[in-house]
Structure formats: structure tokens, C-alpha cells
PDB file of C-alpha atoms in Angstrom:
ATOM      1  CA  UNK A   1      45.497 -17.985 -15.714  1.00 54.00           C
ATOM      2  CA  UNK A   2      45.642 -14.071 -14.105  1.00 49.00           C
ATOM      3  CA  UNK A   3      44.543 -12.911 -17.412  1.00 44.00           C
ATOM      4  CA  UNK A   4      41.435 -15.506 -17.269  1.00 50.00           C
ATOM      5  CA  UNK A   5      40.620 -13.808 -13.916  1.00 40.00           C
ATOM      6  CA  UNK A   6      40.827 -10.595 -14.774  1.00 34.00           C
ATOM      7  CA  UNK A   7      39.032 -11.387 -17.595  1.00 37.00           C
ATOM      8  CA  UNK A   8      36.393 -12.701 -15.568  1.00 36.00           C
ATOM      9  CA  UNK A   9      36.339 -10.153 -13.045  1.00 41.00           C
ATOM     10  CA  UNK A  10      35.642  -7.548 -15.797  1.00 38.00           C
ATOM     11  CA  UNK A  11      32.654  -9.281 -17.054  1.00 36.00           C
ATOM     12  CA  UNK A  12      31.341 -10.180 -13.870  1.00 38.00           C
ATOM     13  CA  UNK A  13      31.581  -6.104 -12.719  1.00 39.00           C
ATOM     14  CA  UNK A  14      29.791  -5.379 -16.091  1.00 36.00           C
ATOM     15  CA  UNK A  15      27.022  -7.691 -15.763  1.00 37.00           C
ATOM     16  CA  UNK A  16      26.451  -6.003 -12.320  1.00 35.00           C
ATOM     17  CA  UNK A  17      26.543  -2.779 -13.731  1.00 35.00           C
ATOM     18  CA  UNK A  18      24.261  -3.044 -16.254  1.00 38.00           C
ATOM     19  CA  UNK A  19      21.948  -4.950 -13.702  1.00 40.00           C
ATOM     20  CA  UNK A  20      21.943  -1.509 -11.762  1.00 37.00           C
ATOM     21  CA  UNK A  21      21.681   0.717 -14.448  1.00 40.00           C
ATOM     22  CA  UNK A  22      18.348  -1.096 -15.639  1.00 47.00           C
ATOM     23  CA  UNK A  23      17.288  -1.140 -12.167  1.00 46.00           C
ATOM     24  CA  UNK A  24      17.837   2.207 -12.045  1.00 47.00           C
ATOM     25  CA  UNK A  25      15.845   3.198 -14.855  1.00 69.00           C
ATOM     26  CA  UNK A  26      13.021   1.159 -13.754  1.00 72.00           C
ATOM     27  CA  UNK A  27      12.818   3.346 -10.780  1.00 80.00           C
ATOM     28  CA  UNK A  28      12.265   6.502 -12.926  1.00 89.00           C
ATOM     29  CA  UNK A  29       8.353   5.332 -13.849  1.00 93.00           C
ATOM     30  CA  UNK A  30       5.787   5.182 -11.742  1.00 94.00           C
ATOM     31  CA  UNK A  31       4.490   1.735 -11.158  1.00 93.00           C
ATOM     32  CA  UNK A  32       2.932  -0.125  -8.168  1.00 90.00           C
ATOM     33  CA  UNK A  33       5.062  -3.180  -7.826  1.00 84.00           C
ATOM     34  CA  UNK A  34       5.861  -2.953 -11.617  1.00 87.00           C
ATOM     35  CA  UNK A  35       2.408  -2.110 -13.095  1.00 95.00           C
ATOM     36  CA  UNK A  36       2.162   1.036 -15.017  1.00 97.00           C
ATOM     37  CA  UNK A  37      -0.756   3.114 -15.217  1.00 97.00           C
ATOM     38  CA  UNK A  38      -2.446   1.282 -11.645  1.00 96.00           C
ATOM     39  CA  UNK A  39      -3.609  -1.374 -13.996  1.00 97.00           C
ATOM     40  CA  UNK A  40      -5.116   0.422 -16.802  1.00 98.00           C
ATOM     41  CA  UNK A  41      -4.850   0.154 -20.422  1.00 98.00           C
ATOM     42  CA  UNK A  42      -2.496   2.472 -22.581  1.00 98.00           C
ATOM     43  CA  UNK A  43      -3.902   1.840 -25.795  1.00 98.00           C
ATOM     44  CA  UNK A  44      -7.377   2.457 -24.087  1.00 98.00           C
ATOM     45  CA  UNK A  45      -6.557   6.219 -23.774  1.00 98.00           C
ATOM     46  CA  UNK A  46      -6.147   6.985 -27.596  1.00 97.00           C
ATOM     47  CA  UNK A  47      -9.797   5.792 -28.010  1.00 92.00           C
ATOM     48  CA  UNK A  48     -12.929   7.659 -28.256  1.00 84.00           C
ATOM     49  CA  UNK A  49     -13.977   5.269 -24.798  1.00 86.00           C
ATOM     50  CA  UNK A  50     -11.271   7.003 -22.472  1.00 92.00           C
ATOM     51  CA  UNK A  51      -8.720   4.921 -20.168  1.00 97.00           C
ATOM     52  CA  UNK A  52     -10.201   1.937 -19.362  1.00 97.00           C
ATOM     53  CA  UNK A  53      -9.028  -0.937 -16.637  1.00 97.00           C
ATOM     54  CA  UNK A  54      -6.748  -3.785 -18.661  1.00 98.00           C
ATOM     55  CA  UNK A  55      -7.381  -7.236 -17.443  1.00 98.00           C
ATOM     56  CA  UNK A  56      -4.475  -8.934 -16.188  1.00 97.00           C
ATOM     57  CA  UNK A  57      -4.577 -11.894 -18.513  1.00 98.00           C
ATOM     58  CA  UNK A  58      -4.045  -9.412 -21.152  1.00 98.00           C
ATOM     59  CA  UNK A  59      -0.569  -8.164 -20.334  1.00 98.00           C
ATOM     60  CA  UNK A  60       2.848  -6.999 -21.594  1.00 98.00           C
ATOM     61  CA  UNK A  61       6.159  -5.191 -20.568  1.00 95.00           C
ATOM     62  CA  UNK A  62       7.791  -2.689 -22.021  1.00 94.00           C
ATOM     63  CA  UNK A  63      11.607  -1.531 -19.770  1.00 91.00           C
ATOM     64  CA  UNK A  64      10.948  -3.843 -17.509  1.00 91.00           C
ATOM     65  CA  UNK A  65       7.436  -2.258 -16.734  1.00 95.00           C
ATOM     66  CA  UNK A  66       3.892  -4.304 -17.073  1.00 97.00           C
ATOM     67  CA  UNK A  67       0.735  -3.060 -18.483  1.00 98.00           C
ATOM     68  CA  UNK A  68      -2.918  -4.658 -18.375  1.00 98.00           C
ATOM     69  CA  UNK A  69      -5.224  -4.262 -21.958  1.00 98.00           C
ATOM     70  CA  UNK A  70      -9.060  -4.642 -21.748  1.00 97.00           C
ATOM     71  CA  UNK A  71      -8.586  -7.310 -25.163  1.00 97.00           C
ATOM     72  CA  UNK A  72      -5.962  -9.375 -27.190  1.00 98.00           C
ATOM     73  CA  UNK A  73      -6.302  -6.738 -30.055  1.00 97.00           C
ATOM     74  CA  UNK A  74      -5.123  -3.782 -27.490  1.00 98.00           C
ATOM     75  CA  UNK A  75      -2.086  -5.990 -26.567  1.00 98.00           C
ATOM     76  CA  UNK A  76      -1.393  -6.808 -29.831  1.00 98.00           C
ATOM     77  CA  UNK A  77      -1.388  -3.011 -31.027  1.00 98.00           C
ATOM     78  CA  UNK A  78       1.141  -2.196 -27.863  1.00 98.00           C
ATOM     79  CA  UNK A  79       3.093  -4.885 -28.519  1.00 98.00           C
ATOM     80  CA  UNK A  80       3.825  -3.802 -32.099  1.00 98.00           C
ATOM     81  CA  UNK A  81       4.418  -0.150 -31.371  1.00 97.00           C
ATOM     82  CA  UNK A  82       4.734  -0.020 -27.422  1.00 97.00           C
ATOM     83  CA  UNK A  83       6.467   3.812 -27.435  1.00 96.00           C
ATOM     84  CA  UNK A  84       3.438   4.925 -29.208  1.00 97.00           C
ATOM     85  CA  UNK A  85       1.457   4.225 -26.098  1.00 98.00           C
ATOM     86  CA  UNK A  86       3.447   4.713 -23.117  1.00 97.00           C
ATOM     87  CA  UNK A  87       2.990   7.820 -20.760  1.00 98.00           C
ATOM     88  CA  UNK A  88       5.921  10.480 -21.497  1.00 98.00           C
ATOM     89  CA  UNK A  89       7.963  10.728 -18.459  1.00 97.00           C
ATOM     90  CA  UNK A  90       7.397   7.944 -17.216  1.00 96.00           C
ATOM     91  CA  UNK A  91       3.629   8.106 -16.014  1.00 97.00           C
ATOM     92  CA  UNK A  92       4.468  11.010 -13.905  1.00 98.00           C
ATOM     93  CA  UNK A  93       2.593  14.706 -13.965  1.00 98.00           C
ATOM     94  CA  UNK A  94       3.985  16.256 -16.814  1.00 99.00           C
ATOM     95  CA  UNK A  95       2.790  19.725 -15.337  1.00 99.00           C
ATOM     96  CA  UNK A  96       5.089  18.981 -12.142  1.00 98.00           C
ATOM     97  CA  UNK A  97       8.379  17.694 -14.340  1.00 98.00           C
ATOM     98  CA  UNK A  98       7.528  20.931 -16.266  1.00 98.00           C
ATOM     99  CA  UNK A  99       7.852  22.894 -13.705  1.00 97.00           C
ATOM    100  CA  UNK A 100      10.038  21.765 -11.562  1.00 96.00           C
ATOM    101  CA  UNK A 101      11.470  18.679 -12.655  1.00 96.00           C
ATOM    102  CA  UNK A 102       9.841  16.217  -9.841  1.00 96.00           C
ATOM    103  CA  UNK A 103       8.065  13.076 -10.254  1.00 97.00           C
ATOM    104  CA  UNK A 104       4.802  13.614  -8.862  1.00 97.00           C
ATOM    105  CA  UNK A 105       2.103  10.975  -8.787  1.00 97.00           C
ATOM    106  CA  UNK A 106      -1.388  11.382 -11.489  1.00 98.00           C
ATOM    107  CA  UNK A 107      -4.498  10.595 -11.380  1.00 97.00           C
ATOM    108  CA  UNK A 108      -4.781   8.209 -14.524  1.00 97.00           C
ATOM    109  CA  UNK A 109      -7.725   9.672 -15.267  1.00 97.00           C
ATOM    110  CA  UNK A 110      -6.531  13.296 -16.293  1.00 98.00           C
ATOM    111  CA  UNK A 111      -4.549  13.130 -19.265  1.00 98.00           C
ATOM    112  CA  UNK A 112      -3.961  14.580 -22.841  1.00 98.00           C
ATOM    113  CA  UNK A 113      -3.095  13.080 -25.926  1.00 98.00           C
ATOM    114  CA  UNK A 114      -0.636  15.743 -27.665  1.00 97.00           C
ATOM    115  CA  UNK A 115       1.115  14.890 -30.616  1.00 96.00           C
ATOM    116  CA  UNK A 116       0.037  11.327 -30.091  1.00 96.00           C
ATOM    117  CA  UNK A 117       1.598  11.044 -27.157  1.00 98.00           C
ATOM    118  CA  UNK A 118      -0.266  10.033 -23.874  1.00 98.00           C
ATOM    119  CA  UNK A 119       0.831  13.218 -20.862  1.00 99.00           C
ATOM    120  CA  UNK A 120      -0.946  12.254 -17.555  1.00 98.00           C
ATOM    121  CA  UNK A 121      -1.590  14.806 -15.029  1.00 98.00           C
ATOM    122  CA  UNK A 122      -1.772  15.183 -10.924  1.00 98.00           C
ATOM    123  CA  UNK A 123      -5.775  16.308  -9.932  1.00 97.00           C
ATOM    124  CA  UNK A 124      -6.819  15.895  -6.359  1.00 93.00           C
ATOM    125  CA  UNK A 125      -7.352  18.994  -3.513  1.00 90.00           C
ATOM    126  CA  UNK A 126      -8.964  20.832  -5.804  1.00 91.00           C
ATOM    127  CA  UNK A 127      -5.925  21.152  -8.041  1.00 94.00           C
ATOM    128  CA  UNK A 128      -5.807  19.903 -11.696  1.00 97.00           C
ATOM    129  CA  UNK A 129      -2.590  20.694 -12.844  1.00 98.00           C
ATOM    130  CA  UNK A 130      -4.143  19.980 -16.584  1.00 98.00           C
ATOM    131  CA  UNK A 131      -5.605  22.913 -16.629  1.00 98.00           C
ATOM    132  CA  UNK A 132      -1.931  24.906 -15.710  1.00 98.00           C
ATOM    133  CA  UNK A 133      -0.480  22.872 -18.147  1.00 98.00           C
ATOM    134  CA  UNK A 134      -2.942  23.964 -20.716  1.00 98.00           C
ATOM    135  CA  UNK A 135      -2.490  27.655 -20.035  1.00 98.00           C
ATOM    136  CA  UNK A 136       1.134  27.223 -20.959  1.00 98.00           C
ATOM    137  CA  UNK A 137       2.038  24.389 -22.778  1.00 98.00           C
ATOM    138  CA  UNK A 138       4.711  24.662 -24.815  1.00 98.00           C
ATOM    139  CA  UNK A 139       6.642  26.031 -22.272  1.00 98.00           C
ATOM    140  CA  UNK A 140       6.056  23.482 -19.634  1.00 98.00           C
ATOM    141  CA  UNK A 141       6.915  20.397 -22.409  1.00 98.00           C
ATOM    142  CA  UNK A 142      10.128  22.021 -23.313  1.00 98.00           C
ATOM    143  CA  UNK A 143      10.789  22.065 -19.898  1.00 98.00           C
ATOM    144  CA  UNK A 144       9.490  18.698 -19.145  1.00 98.00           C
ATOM    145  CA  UNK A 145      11.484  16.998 -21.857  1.00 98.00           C
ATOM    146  CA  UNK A 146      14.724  18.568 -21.018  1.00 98.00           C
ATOM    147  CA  UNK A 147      14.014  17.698 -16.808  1.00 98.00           C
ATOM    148  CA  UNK A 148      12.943  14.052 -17.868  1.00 97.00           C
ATOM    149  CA  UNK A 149      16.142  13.654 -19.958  1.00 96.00           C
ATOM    150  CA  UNK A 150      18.366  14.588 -17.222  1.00 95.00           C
ATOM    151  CA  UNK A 151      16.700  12.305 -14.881  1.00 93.00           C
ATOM    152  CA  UNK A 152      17.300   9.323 -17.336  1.00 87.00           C
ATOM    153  CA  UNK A 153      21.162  10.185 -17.774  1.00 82.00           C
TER     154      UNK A 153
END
């Protein structure tokens, strides 16, 4: 019987665990009540079009996060290779986790598609940190990599 509750107690302190471990990583991307990309369509960016607004009857997660596609055939191209379309760090400014490791919010707007990966970038106040990121790229990604893999230790 103690070993039944102990037993017990273990998985129950597992399951909690885990709950607040995914929780936790959840809170590393930048969503608006668990949308990604305020609504817009990932797939839309690697198109000649530009980002374009998904349609919420058109939708999908990926870790717990939600996107929006304009059409079926963008949701069906996400669904069947979903890290091929998500922002890198998380939808944050890949300038500012660059340089100093913060998650800083984007305009969804500004991006680059680098290595077929989708980088989205802060630009309001007269400062588009594209254009810093441009001037020393390969730097800043190294750096942004290794600050986005400590955050989701």
C-alpha cells in the first residue's frame, strides 16, 4: 500500500512538472493570447506576396502556439513541415537576442528569410534593427542562437 502511494505521488509530481516545463516554454515565444505572428501567416512569408493575414478558420499549433493561413493549401504545407516555417527565436527580434540576448517585440512586417529560415525584426522610432542586423550578420546569429538556446534550457 506505501509503495502504491509513493508510487503515485511520483507520477503525480511528474505530471506537474512536465505541465510547467511546457508552460514554461510556451512563454519563451511571442504570442498574443497564444497566436503567433499577431495573426499572420508563416508560410505567407516564403512567398513572392510577402506576410499576409491568415484567416482564423485556417489554423494550426505547433508547441502549444496557434497560427492563422490565408488557405487550406498554406495549412497543409505547415502542417507537414511546421519548423520550416516558424520564426527562429521564437518570433522575437533576432537583432535584439543577437545582441543582447532579450526578447524584444517585431514588427511582423520586417523580416528576412536566411537559410530558409523566417528572422523577424523590431522597426518603429525610426529604428529598423534589420538594417543593424544586416551590417553584421553572422555575428549577431551566432550570437542569437547561442542566447536563444540558453533561454530554452
Amino acid at each position: 500500500m506505501k509503495l502504491r502511494m509513493v508510487l503515485l505521488w511520483l507520477v503525480a509530481g511528474m505530471a506537474v512538472s512536465y505541465g510547467q516545463q511546457s508552460a514554461d516554454k510556451i512563454s519563451n515565444y511571442n504570442v498574443e493570447k497564444g497566436l503567433a505572428l499577431e495573426g499572420y501567416d508563416p508560410v505567407s512569408y516564403f512567398s513572392n506576396g510577402g506576410p499576409q493575414k491568415g484567416d482564423a478558420k485556417f489554423k494550426a499549433s505547433f508547441r502549444g502556439v496557434t497560427y492563422y493561413f490565408k488557405s487550406e493549401a498554406n495549412q497543409k504545407l505547415f502542417l507537414a513541415d511546421a519548423k520550416k516555417y516558424v520564426p527562429q527565436y521564437g518570433g522575437w527580434c533576432a537583432y535584439a537576442m543577437g545582441a543582447n540576448g532579450e526578447k524584444v517585440e517585431v514588427d511582423v512586417k520586417t523580416f528576412k528569410i536566411l537559410d530558409g529560415k523566417l528572422y523577424l525584426f523590431y522597426n518603429a522610432y525610426f529604428n529598423n534593427t534589420l538594417k543593424s542586423w544586416n551590417k553584421d550578420e553572422k555575428n549577431l546569429k551566432t550570437k542569437a542562437d547561442a542566447n536563444w538556446r540558453k533561454i530554452n534550457q
